[in-house]
CSV table of C-alpha atoms in Angstrom, one decimal:
chain,number,residue,atom,x,y,z
A,1,MET,CA,-7.9,1.9,-26.8
A,2,SER,CA,-8.9,1.0,-23.5
A,3,GLY,CA,-8.5,3.1,-20.6
A,4,VAL,CA,-5.7,1.6,-19.2
A,5,GLU,CA,-4.4,0.7,-23.0
A,6,GLU,CA,-4.4,4.9,-23.6
A,7,TRP,CA,-3.0,5.6,-19.7
A,8,ARG,CA,-0.1,3.7,-20.5
A,9,SER,CA,0.7,4.9,-23.8
A,10,SER,CA,0.8,8.4,-22.0
A,11,GLN,CA,3.5,7.3,-20.1
A,12,PRO,CA,7.4,7.3,-20.5
A,13,LEU,CA,8.5,3.5,-21.4
A,14,PRO,CA,4.9,3.1,-22.3
A,15,GLY,CA,5.9,-0.7,-23.3
A,16,LEU,CA,7.1,-1.5,-19.7
A,17,ASN,CA,4.1,-2.0,-17.5
A,18,SER,CA,6.7,-2.8,-14.8
A,19,PHE,CA,10.6,-2.3,-13.9
A,20,GLY,CA,12.7,-3.1,-10.8
A,21,PHE,CA,16.2,-2.4,-10.5
A,22,ALA,CA,19.3,-1.6,-8.5
A,23,ILE,CA,22.4,0.4,-9.5
A,24,VAL,CA,25.7,0.8,-7.8
A,25,GLU,CA,29.0,2.5,-8.8
A,26,ALA,CA,31.5,-0.4,-8.6
A,27,PRO,CA,32.7,-2.3,-11.5
A,28,LEU,CA,31.0,-5.3,-12.8
A,29,ASN,CA,33.6,-8.0,-11.3
A,30,ASP,CA,33.4,-6.3,-7.5
A,31,VAL,CA,29.7,-6.9,-7.7
A,32,LEU,CA,29.6,-10.1,-9.2
A,33,SER,CA,32.3,-11.5,-6.4
A,34,PHE,CA,29.6,-10.1,-4.1
A,35,LEU,CA,26.6,-12.1,-5.9
A,36,ILE,CA,28.1,-15.1,-6.4
A,37,GLY,CA,29.3,-15.2,-2.2
A,38,SER,CA,25.4,-14.2,-1.7
A,39,PHE,CA,24.0,-16.9,-3.8
A,40,LEU,CA,26.2,-19.5,-2.5
A,41,SER,CA,26.3,-18.7,1.0
A,42,ALA,CA,25.5,-21.5,3.2
A,43,GLU,CA,21.5,-22.5,4.4
A,44,GLN,CA,20.4,-24.4,6.9
A,45,PRO,CA,17.4,-27.0,6.1
A,46,PHE,CA,14.4,-27.2,8.1
A,47,ASP,CA,15.1,-30.7,9.4
A,48,SER,CA,18.8,-30.1,10.0
A,49,ALA,CA,21.2,-28.9,12.0
A,50,ASP,CA,23.7,-29.1,9.4
A,51,TYR,CA,24.5,-26.3,6.9
A,52,VAL,CA,24.8,-27.0,3.1
A,53,PRO,CA,25.8,-24.7,0.1
A,54,ARG,CA,23.0,-23.9,-2.7
A,55,LYS,CA,24.8,-24.2,-6.3
A,56,PHE,CA,23.2,-21.9,-8.6
A,57,GLY,CA,23.6,-21.9,-12.1
A,58,MET,CA,25.0,-19.1,-14.4
A,59,LEU,CA,24.5,-17.7,-17.9
A,60,TYR,CA,26.9,-15.3,-19.7
A,61,GLY,CA,26.5,-12.8,-22.7
A,62,ASP,CA,24.1,-13.7,-25.8
A,63,ASP,CA,22.7,-17.0,-23.3
A,64,ALA,CA,21.7,-14.2,-20.4
A,65,ARG,CA,19.3,-12.8,-22.8
A,66,ILE,CA,19.6,-9.4,-21.0
A,67,ASN,CA,17.4,-7.9,-24.0
A,68,GLU,CA,14.6,-9.1,-22.6
A,69,PRO,CA,13.3,-7.1,-19.1
A,70,PHE,CA,12.0,-8.9,-16.3
A,71,GLY,CA,8.6,-8.2,-14.6
A,72,TRP,CA,5.3,-7.6,-16.3
A,73,THR,CA,6.1,-6.1,-19.3
A,74,ARG,CA,5.1,-7.7,-22.4
A,75,PHE,CA,2.2,-10.6,-22.6
A,76,PRO,CA,1.5,-12.7,-25.6
A,77,ASP,CA,-1.4,-10.3,-26.1
A,78,GLU,CA,0.4,-7.6,-27.9
A,79,THR,CA,1.6,-9.8,-30.7
A,80,PHE,CA,-1.2,-12.3,-30.8
A,81,ASP,CA,-2.6,-12.9,-34.2
A,82,GLN,CA,-6.3,-12.4,-35.4
A,83,LEU,CA,-7.3,-15.9,-35.0
A,84,ASN,CA,-6.5,-16.3,-31.1
A,85,ALA,CA,-7.3,-12.7,-30.9
A,86,GLU,CA,-10.8,-13.8,-31.2
A,87,LEU,CA,-10.7,-16.1,-28.4
A,88,PRO,CA,-12.4,-14.6,-25.2
A,89,PHE,CA,-9.3,-15.3,-22.8
A,90,LEU,CA,-5.7,-15.6,-23.8
A,91,SER,CA,-4.3,-18.7,-22.6
A,92,ILE,CA,-0.6,-18.3,-21.2
A,93,ALA,CA,-1.0,-22.1,-19.4
A,94,PRO,CA,1.9,-21.2,-17.4
A,95,GLN,CA,3.2,-24.6,-15.8
A,96,LYS,CA,5.1,-23.3,-13.1
A,97,PRO,CA,4.3,-19.4,-11.6
A,98,TRP,CA,7.5,-17.9,-12.9
A,99,GLN,CA,6.4,-18.5,-16.8
A,100,VAL,CA,3.9,-15.4,-16.2
A,101,PHE,CA,7.1,-13.1,-16.5
A,102,SER,CA,9.4,-12.9,-19.5
A,103,HIS,CA,12.1,-14.9,-18.2
A,104,TYR,CA,12.9,-17.0,-15.3
A,105,GLY,CA,16.1,-16.1,-13.4
A,106,GLU,CA,16.9,-15.1,-10.0
A,107,LEU,CA,19.2,-12.0,-10.6
A,108,ARG,CA,21.1,-10.3,-13.4
A,109,VAL,CA,23.9,-8.0,-13.5
A,110,ALA,CA,25.2,-5.9,-16.5
A,111,LYS,CA,27.4,-2.9,-17.0
A,112,ILE,CA,25.2,0.3,-18.1
A,113,ARG,CA,26.3,1.3,-21.8
A,114,SER,CA,25.2,4.7,-21.3
A,115,ALA,CA,27.0,4.9,-17.6
A,116,PRO,CA,29.7,2.1,-17.6
A,117,HIS,CA,31.0,3.3,-14.1
A,118,LEU,CA,27.6,2.0,-12.8
A,119,THR,CA,26.6,-1.8,-12.7
A,120,PHE,CA,23.0,-2.6,-13.2
A,121,ILE,CA,21.1,-5.3,-11.3
A,122,GLU,CA,17.8,-6.7,-11.8
A,123,GLY,CA,15.3,-9.2,-10.0
A,124,PRO,CA,12.7,-11.4,-11.7
A,125,GLU,CA,9.5,-9.9,-10.4
A,126,GLY,CA,10.4,-6.2,-11.3
A,127,ASN,CA,12.5,-5.5,-8.8
A,128,ALA,CA,15.8,-6.3,-7.0
A,129,GLY,CA,14.4,-7.9,-3.7
A,130,LEU,CA,17.0,-10.8,-3.7
A,131,LEU,CA,20.0,-8.2,-3.6
A,132,GLU,CA,21.7,-7.9,-0.1
A,133,ALA,CA,22.1,-4.3,-0.9
A,134,GLU,CA,22.9,-3.0,2.5
A,135,ALA,CA,26.0,-5.7,2.4
A,136,LEU,CA,26.6,-4.7,-1.0
A,137,ALA,CA,26.6,-1.3,-0.2
A,138,CYS,CA,29.4,-1.9,2.3
A,139,HIS,CA,31.3,-4.4,0.0
A,140,THR,CA,31.7,-1.5,-2.4
A,141,ASN,CA,31.7,1.4,0.0
A,142,GLN,CA,29.3,2.7,-2.3
A,143,PRO,CA,25.7,3.7,-2.2
A,144,VAL,CA,23.3,0.9,-3.5
A,145,ILE,CA,20.2,2.8,-5.3
A,146,GLN,CA,17.2,0.9,-6.3
A,147,PHE,CA,14.1,2.1,-8.8
A,148,GLU,CA,11.0,0.2,-8.8
A,149,SER,CA,7.6,1.2,-11.1
A,150,THR,CA,4.8,-0.3,-12.1
A,151,ILE,CA,1.6,1.2,-14.1
A,152,ALA,CA,0.1,-2.0,-14.9
A,153,SER,CA,-0.2,-5.5,-13.8
A,154,PRO,CA,-1.8,-8.9,-15.5
A,155,SER,CA,-5.1,-9.8,-14.4
A,156,LEU,CA,-5.3,-13.9,-14.4
A,157,LYS,CA,-8.2,-16.0,-14.3
A,158,THR,CA,-7.9,-19.8,-13.6
A,159,ILE,CA,-10.4,-21.8,-15.7
A,160,ASP,CA,-10.6,-25.6,-14.9
A,161,GLY,CA,-7.5,-25.2,-13.6
A,162,GLN,CA,-6.1,-23.3,-16.4
A,163,GLN,CA,-4.7,-19.6,-16.2
A,164,PHE,CA,-5.7,-17.2,-18.8
A,165,PHE,CA,-4.5,-13.9,-19.5
A,166,GLU,CA,-7.8,-11.8,-19.0
A,167,ARG,CA,-6.5,-8.1,-19.5
A,168,TRP,CA,-4.2,-5.5,-17.9
A,169,VAL,CA,-5.3,-3.6,-14.7
A,170,THR,CA,-3.9,0.0,-14.1
A,171,GLU,CA,-1.5,0.3,-11.1
A,172,PHE,CA,0.4,3.0,-9.3
A,173,SER,CA,3.2,2.2,-7.4
A,174,GLN,CA,6.6,4.2,-7.6
A,175,SER,CA,9.5,4.0,-5.2
A,176,ILE,CA,13.3,4.6,-4.8
A,177,PHE,CA,15.8,3.7,-2.4
A,178,VAL,CA,19.1,4.4,-1.4
A,179,TYR,CA,21.2,2.1,1.1
A,180,ARG,CA,24.7,3.9,1.9
A,181,PRO,CA,27.7,2.5,3.2
A,182,ASP,CA,27.4,4.4,6.3
A,183,GLY,CA,24.1,3.1,7.2
A,184,THR,CA,21.6,5.9,7.0
A,185,LYS,CA,19.1,5.1,4.1
A,186,ARG,CA,16.6,7.2,2.2
A,187,TYR,CA,13.2,5.7,0.8
A,188,LEU,CA,10.3,7.4,-1.0
A,189,SER,CA,7.4,5.8,-2.3
A,190,ILE,CA,4.0,7.0,-3.9
A,191,SER,CA,1.5,4.2,-4.7
A,192,ARG,CA,-2.6,4.1,-4.8
A,193,GLU,CA,-5.0,1.8,-3.8
A,194,ASP,CA,-9.1,1.9,-4.4
A,195,ALA,CA,-10.6,3.8,-1.5
A,196,ASN,CA,-13.9,1.9,-2.6
A,197,TRP,CA,-14.6,-1.2,-0.7
A,198,PRO,CA,-16.4,-3.3,-1.6
A,199,PRO,CA,-15.1,-2.3,-5.3
A,200,LYS,CA,-17.8,-0.2,-7.2
A,201,ASP,CA,-18.0,0.7,-10.8
A,202,LYS,CA,-15.9,3.6,-11.0
A,203,PRO,CA,-12.6,3.4,-8.3
A,204,LYS,CA,-12.1,6.1,-5.9
A,205,TRP,CA,-8.4,6.2,-5.6
A,206,ARG,CA,-6.3,7.1,-2.9
A,207,TYR,CA,-2.8,7.9,-3.1
A,208,SER,CA,0.0,7.5,0.0
A,209,VAL,CA,3.2,8.7,0.4
A,210,GLU,CA,5.8,7.2,2.6
A,211,GLU,CA,9.4,8.8,2.9
A,212,TYR,CA,12.6,9.1,5.3
A,213,GLY,CA,16.0,9.9,5.0
A,214,GLU,CA,17.9,12.8,3.4
A,215,LEU,CA,17.9,13.4,-0.4
A,216,ALA,CA,20.4,11.8,-2.3
A,217,PRO,CA,22.7,13.4,-4.9
A,218,PHE,CA,20.5,12.8,-7.8
A,219,GLU,CA,17.0,14.0,-6.5
A,220,ASP,CA,16.5,17.5,-6.6
A,221,PRO,CA,13.3,18.9,-4.4
A,222,GLU,CA,11.8,20.7,-7.4
A,223,ASP,CA,10.9,16.9,-8.6
A,224,TYR,CA,8.4,16.7,-5.6
A,225,MET,CA,6.4,19.8,-5.8
A,226,ALA,CA,3.9,18.8,-8.1
A,227,ARG,CA,0.4,19.6,-6.5
A,228,LEU,CA,-1.0,16.1,-6.7
A,229,LYS,CA,0.7,13.4,-4.9
A,230,LYS,CA,0.8,10.9,-8.2
A,231,ASP,CA,3.0,13.3,-10.0
A,232,ARG,CA,5.6,13.8,-7.1
A,233,LEU,CA,7.5,10.4,-8.3
A,234,SER,CA,6.1,9.8,-11.8
A,235,ARG,CA,8.0,8.0,-14.7
A,236,GLU,CA,8.8,11.5,-15.6
A,237,VAL,CA,10.6,12.2,-12.5
A,238,ILE,CA,12.2,9.0,-12.6
A,239,CYS,CA,13.6,9.3,-16.2
A,240,ARG,CA,15.0,12.5,-14.8
A,241,GLN,CA,16.5,11.0,-12.1
A,242,LEU,CA,18.1,8.3,-14.2
A,243,GLU,CA,19.4,11.0,-16.5
A,244,ARG,CA,21.3,12.7,-13.5
A,245,LEU,CA,22.8,9.5,-12.6
A,246,GLY,CA,24.1,9.4,-16.3
A,247,ILE,CA,21.6,6.8,-17.8
A,248,ASP,CA,19.4,7.1,-20.8
A,249,PRO,CA,16.3,5.4,-19.7
A,250,GLU,CA,14.9,4.8,-23.2
A,251,ALA,CA,18.4,2.9,-24.2
A,252,THR,CA,19.0,0.8,-20.8
A,253,LEU,CA,15.5,-0.2,-20.0
A,254,VAL,CA,14.0,-0.8,-23.2
A,255,ARG,CA,16.5,-1.0,-25.9
A,256,ARG,CA,18.7,-3.1,-23.2
A,257,GLU,CA,21.9,-1.6,-24.0
A,258,LEU,CA,23.7,-3.6,-21.2
A,259,ASP,CA,26.8,-5.1,-21.8
A,260,GLU,CA,28.7,-8.3,-20.0
A,261,PRO,CA,25.2,-9.7,-19.1
A,262,ILE,CA,25.4,-12.3,-16.7
A,263,LEU,CA,22.0,-14.6,-15.5
A,264,PHE,CA,21.8,-16.1,-12.2
A,265,VAL,CA,19.5,-19.3,-12.3
A,266,GLY,CA,18.2,-21.7,-9.8
A,267,GLY,CA,19.9,-23.5,-7.8
A,268,GLU,CA,19.5,-26.6,-5.3
A,269,GLN,CA,21.2,-27.7,-2.0
A,270,THR,CA,23.8,-29.7,-2.7
A,271,ALA,CA,26.4,-31.5,-0.3
A,272,ASP,CA,28.9,-31.2,-3.1
A,273,PRO,CA,31.9,-28.9,-3.3
A,274,VAL,CA,31.5,-25.7,-4.8
A,275,SER,CA,34.5,-24.5,-7.0
A,276,ASN,CA,35.9,-21.1,-5.3
A,277,TYR,CA,33.1,-21.8,-2.7
A,278,SER,CA,35.3,-20.2,0.1
A,279,GLU,CA,36.8,-17.7,-1.8
A,280,TYR,CA,33.3,-16.3,-2.8
A,281,VAL,CA,31.3,-16.6,0.8
A,282,ASP,CA,34.1,-15.2,2.6
A,283,VAL,CA,33.5,-12.0,0.3
A,284,PHE,CA,29.7,-12.0,1.3
A,285,TYR,CA,30.2,-12.3,5.1
A,286,GLU,CA,32.9,-10.1,5.2
A,287,ALA,CA,30.3,-7.7,4.0
A,288,GLU,CA,27.5,-9.1,5.5
A,289,LEU,CA,29.7,-8.4,9.0
A,290,LYS,CA,30.7,-5.1,8.4
A,291,ALA,CA,26.9,-4.1,7.7
A,292,GLU,CA,25.7,-6.0,10.9
A,293,SER,CA,28.4,-3.6,12.7
A,294,ILE,CA,27.1,-0.2,11.1
A,295,PHE,CA,23.2,-1.5,10.9
A,296,GLY,CA,23.4,-3.5,14.1
């Protein structure tokens, strides 16, 4: 077992190299109406003064494949047969960048089975970056909480124009972000980088901490009392915080016990009318205007 594999196996949720999601205490339909408005919001092409809508597809239930997490989670190397295991590199030959990830999609939303009063929102690269979190907090009048964690990322090599998975590279980046309806925010991030430059055989890790805002109710000051910076927002801490919110981390993130899942898939700019477009866009812009009045 390599050093990275050994370190990964010692972590909570060891099969997940990365995860990223947002949660909000609001009914799924309220969040969905906002997201549809957000995804269908008008965009301005670079070469035109006219606005045209982007029309996104949506998959529901089993078609949303919520049993698979987004992010750098599983590569074929973890289930590869012996013949292919003898190859020096594992070819995944992605034709498009998103094929590096478990699934391609823009955003997923679902109910959390262990905490049905919460709605779960997940993005494709181990985060919820496409989410207009500030406006959603105003729309639902509830805080929007984001968790992100990366403990390993894939190292890819390009040989003769083809990409190959080489190995997992140990990383450390954990963060929580809380957007509140009153415009205040809470942020805590701990990450590390190799302080050696140029790189040497043995990394010399340097940890950095960024923090601002008042603690959220699911946080406990004792969470962050560890002597080592890397332990102050570890996966153990994140799992404890999820449990305080009523979320079972193993069931939700690993076993994917999420109900009524919906997956937004890629859209195109179109001049065609979109059904209920005005209704959904109104929901989004109303929240966005409210957010602007608060955030300035």
